[in-house]
PDB file of C-alpha atoms in Angstrom:
ATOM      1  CA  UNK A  11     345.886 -66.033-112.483  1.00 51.00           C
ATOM      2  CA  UNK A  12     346.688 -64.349-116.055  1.00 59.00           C
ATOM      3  CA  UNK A  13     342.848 -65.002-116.776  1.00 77.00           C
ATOM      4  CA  UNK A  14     341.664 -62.566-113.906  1.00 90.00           C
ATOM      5  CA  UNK A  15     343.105 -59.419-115.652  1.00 92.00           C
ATOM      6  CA  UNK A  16     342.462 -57.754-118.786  1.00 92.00           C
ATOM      7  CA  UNK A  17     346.009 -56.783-120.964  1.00 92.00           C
ATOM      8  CA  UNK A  18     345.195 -53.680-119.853  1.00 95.00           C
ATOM      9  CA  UNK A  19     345.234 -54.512-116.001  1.00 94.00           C
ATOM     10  CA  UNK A  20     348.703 -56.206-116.273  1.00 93.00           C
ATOM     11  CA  UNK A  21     350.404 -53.748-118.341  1.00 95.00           C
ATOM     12  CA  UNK A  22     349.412 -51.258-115.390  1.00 94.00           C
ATOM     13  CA  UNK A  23     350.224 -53.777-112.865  1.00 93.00           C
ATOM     14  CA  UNK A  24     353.333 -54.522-114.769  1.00 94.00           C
ATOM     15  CA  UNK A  25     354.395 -50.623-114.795  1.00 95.00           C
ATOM     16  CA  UNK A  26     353.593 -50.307-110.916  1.00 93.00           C
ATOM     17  CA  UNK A  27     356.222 -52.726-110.246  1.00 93.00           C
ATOM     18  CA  UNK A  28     358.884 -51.116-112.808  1.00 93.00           C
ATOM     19  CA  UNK A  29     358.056 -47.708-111.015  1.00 92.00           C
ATOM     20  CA  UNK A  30     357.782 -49.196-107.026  1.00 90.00           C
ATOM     21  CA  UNK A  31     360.684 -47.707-106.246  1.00 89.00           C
ATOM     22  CA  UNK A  32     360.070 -43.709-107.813  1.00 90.00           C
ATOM     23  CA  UNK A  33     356.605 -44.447-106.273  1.00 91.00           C
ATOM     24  CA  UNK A  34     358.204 -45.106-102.981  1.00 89.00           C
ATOM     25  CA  UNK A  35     361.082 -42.437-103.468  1.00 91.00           C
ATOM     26  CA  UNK A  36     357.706 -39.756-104.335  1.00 92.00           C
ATOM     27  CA  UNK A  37     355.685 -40.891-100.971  1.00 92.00           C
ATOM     28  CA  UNK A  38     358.719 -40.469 -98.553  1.00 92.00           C
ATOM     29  CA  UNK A  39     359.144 -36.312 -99.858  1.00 93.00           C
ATOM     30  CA  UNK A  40     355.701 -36.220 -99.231  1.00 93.00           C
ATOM     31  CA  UNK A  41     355.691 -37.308 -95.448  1.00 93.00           C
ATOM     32  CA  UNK A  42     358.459 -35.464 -95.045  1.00 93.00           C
ATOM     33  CA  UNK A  43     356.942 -32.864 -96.387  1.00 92.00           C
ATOM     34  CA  UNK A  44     353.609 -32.936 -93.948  1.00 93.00           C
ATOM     35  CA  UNK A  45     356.250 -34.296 -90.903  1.00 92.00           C
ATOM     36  CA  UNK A  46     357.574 -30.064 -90.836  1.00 90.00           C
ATOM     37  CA  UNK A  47     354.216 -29.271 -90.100  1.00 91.00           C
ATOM     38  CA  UNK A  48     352.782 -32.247 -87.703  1.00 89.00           C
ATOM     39  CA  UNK A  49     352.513 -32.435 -84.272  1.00 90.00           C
ATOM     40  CA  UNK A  50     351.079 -35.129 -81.729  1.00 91.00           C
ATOM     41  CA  UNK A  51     349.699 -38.627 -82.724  1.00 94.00           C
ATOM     42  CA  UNK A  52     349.789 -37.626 -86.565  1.00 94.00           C
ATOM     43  CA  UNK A  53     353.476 -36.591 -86.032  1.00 92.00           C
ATOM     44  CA  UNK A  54     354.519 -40.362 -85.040  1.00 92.00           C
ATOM     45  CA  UNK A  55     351.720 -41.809 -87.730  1.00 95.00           C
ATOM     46  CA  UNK A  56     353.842 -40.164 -90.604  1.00 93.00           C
ATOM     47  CA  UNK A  57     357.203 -41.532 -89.200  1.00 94.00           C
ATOM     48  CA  UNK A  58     355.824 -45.125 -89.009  1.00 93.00           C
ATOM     49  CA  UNK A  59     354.743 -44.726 -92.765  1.00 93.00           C
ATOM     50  CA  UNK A  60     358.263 -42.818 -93.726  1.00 93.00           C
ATOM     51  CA  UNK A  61     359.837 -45.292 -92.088  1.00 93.00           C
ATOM     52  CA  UNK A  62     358.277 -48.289 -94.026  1.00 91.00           C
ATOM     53  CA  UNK A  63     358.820 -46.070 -97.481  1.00 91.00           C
ATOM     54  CA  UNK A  64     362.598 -45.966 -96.264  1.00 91.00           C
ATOM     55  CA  UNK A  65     362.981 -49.518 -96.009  1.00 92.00           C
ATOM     56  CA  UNK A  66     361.321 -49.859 -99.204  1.00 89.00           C
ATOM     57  CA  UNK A  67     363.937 -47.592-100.768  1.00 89.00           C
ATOM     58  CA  UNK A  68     367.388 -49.548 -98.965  1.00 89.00           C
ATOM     59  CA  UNK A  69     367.903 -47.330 -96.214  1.00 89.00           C
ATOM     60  CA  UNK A  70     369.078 -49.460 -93.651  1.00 91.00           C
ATOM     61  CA  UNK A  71     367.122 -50.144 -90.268  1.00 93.00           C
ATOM     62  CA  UNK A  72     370.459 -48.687 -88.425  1.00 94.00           C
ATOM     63  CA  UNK A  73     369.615 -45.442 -90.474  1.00 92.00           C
ATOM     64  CA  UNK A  74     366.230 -45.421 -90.164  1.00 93.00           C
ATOM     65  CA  UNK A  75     366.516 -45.842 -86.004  1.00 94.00           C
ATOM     66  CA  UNK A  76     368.391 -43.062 -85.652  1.00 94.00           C
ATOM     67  CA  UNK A  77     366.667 -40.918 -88.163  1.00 92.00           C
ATOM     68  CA  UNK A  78     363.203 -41.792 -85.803  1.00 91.00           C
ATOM     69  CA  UNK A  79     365.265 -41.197 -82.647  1.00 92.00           C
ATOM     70  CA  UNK A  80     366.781 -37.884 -84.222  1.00 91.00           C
ATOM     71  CA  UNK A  81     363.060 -36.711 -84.989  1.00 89.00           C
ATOM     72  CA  UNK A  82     364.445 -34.205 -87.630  1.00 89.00           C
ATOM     73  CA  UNK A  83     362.591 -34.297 -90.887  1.00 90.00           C
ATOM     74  CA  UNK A  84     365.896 -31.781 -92.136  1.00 92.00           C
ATOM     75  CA  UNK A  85     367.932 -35.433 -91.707  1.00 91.00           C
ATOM     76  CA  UNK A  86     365.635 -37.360 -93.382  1.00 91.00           C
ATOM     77  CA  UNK A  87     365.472 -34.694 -96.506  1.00 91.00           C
ATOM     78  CA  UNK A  88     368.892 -34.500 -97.095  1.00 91.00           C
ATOM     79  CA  UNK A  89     369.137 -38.802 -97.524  1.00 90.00           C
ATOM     80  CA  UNK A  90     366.199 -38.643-100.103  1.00 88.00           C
ATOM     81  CA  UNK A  91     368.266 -36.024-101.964  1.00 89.00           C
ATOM     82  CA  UNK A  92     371.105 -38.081-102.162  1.00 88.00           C
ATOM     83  CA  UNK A  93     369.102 -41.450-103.338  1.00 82.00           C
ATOM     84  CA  UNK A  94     367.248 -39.035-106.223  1.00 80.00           C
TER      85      UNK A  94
END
Protein backbone atom coordinates (compact mmCIF):
# COMPACT_ATOMS: atom_id res chain seq x y z
CA UNK A 1 0.00 0.00 0.00
CA UNK A 2 2.97 2.57 0.89
CA UNK A 3 4.01 2.07 -2.90
CA UNK A 4 0.65 3.65 -4.26
CA UNK A 5 1.46 7.17 -2.83
CA UNK A 6 4.08 9.58 -3.40
CA UNK A 7 5.77 11.14 0.20
CA UNK A 8 3.93 13.83 -0.74
CA UNK A 9 0.43 12.03 -0.82
CA UNK A 10 0.98 10.52 2.70
CA UNK A 11 2.26 13.46 4.41
CA UNK A 12 -1.19 15.08 3.24
CA UNK A 13 -3.00 12.00 4.02
CA UNK A 14 -1.11 11.82 7.22
CA UNK A 15 -2.14 15.61 8.18
CA UNK A 16 -5.93 14.89 7.22
CA UNK A 17 -6.06 12.42 9.89
CA UNK A 18 -4.12 14.69 12.60
CA UNK A 19 -6.70 17.50 11.62
CA UNK A 20 -10.15 15.02 11.23
CA UNK A 21 -11.42 16.30 14.06
CA UNK A 22 -10.92 20.56 13.40
CA UNK A 23 -12.06 19.39 9.90
CA UNK A 24 -15.13 17.92 11.40
CA UNK A 25 -15.48 20.67 14.22
CA UNK A 26 -15.20 23.43 10.81
CA UNK A 27 -18.06 21.42 8.69
CA UNK A 28 -20.63 21.25 11.62
CA UNK A 29 -20.47 25.61 11.99
CA UNK A 30 -20.95 25.48 8.52
CA UNK A 31 -24.32 23.44 8.40
CA UNK A 32 -25.30 25.16 11.10
CA UNK A 33 -24.62 28.00 9.56
CA UNK A 34 -26.81 27.24 6.14
CA UNK A 35 -29.51 25.18 8.70
CA UNK A 36 -30.73 29.26 9.91
CA UNK A 37 -31.50 29.79 6.51
CA UNK A 38 -32.98 26.26 5.07
CA UNK A 39 -36.23 25.18 4.67
CA UNK A 40 -37.92 21.90 3.22
CA UNK A 41 -35.99 18.76 1.97
CA UNK A 42 -32.55 20.73 2.18
CA UNK A 43 -33.49 21.65 5.81
CA UNK A 44 -33.51 17.76 6.92
CA UNK A 45 -30.42 17.02 4.26
CA UNK A 46 -28.17 19.40 6.44
CA UNK A 47 -29.31 17.76 9.78
CA UNK A 48 -28.51 14.22 8.49
CA UNK A 49 -24.94 15.57 7.54
CA UNK A 50 -24.66 17.72 11.05
CA UNK A 51 -25.66 14.93 12.62
CA UNK A 52 -22.95 12.51 11.22
CA UNK A 53 -20.22 15.56 11.83
CA UNK A 54 -21.58 15.41 15.56
CA UNK A 55 -20.92 11.92 16.02
CA UNK A 56 -17.68 12.39 14.49
CA UNK A 57 -16.87 15.03 17.10
CA UNK A 58 -18.25 12.73 20.54
CA UNK A 59 -21.50 14.16 20.89
CA UNK A 60 -23.47 11.45 22.02
CA UNK A 61 -26.47 9.88 19.96
CA UNK A 62 -28.77 10.86 23.18
CA UNK A 63 -27.60 14.51 22.33
CA UNK A 64 -27.76 14.40 18.94
CA UNK A 65 -31.68 12.91 19.08
CA UNK A 66 -32.82 15.54 20.87
CA UNK A 67 -30.88 18.23 19.18
CA UNK A 68 -32.78 16.72 15.66
CA UNK A 69 -36.07 16.50 17.58
CA UNK A 70 -35.48 20.14 19.07
CA UNK A 71 -34.88 21.41 15.35
CA UNK A 72 -33.04 24.54 16.77
CA UNK A 73 -29.80 25.27 15.04
CA UNK A 74 -29.39 28.08 18.32
CA UNK A 75 -28.94 24.47 20.43
CA UNK A 76 -26.73 23.01 18.25
CA UNK A 77 -24.40 26.40 18.14
CA UNK A 78 -24.03 26.79 21.57
CA UNK A 79 -22.51 22.75 21.95
CA UNK A 80 -19.93 23.53 19.10
CA UNK A 81 -18.91 26.58 21.17
CA UNK A 82 -18.31 24.69 24.07
CA UNK A 83 -16.21 21.71 22.20
CA UNK A 84 -13.97 24.77 20.39
Amino acid sequence: MDSKFSAYQKNVIKRFYENRENIALQRAMELVTELYLAEGKKRLRLWDNLSKNLALLGVQESVIAHLLEQDKPELVAEILSSLQ
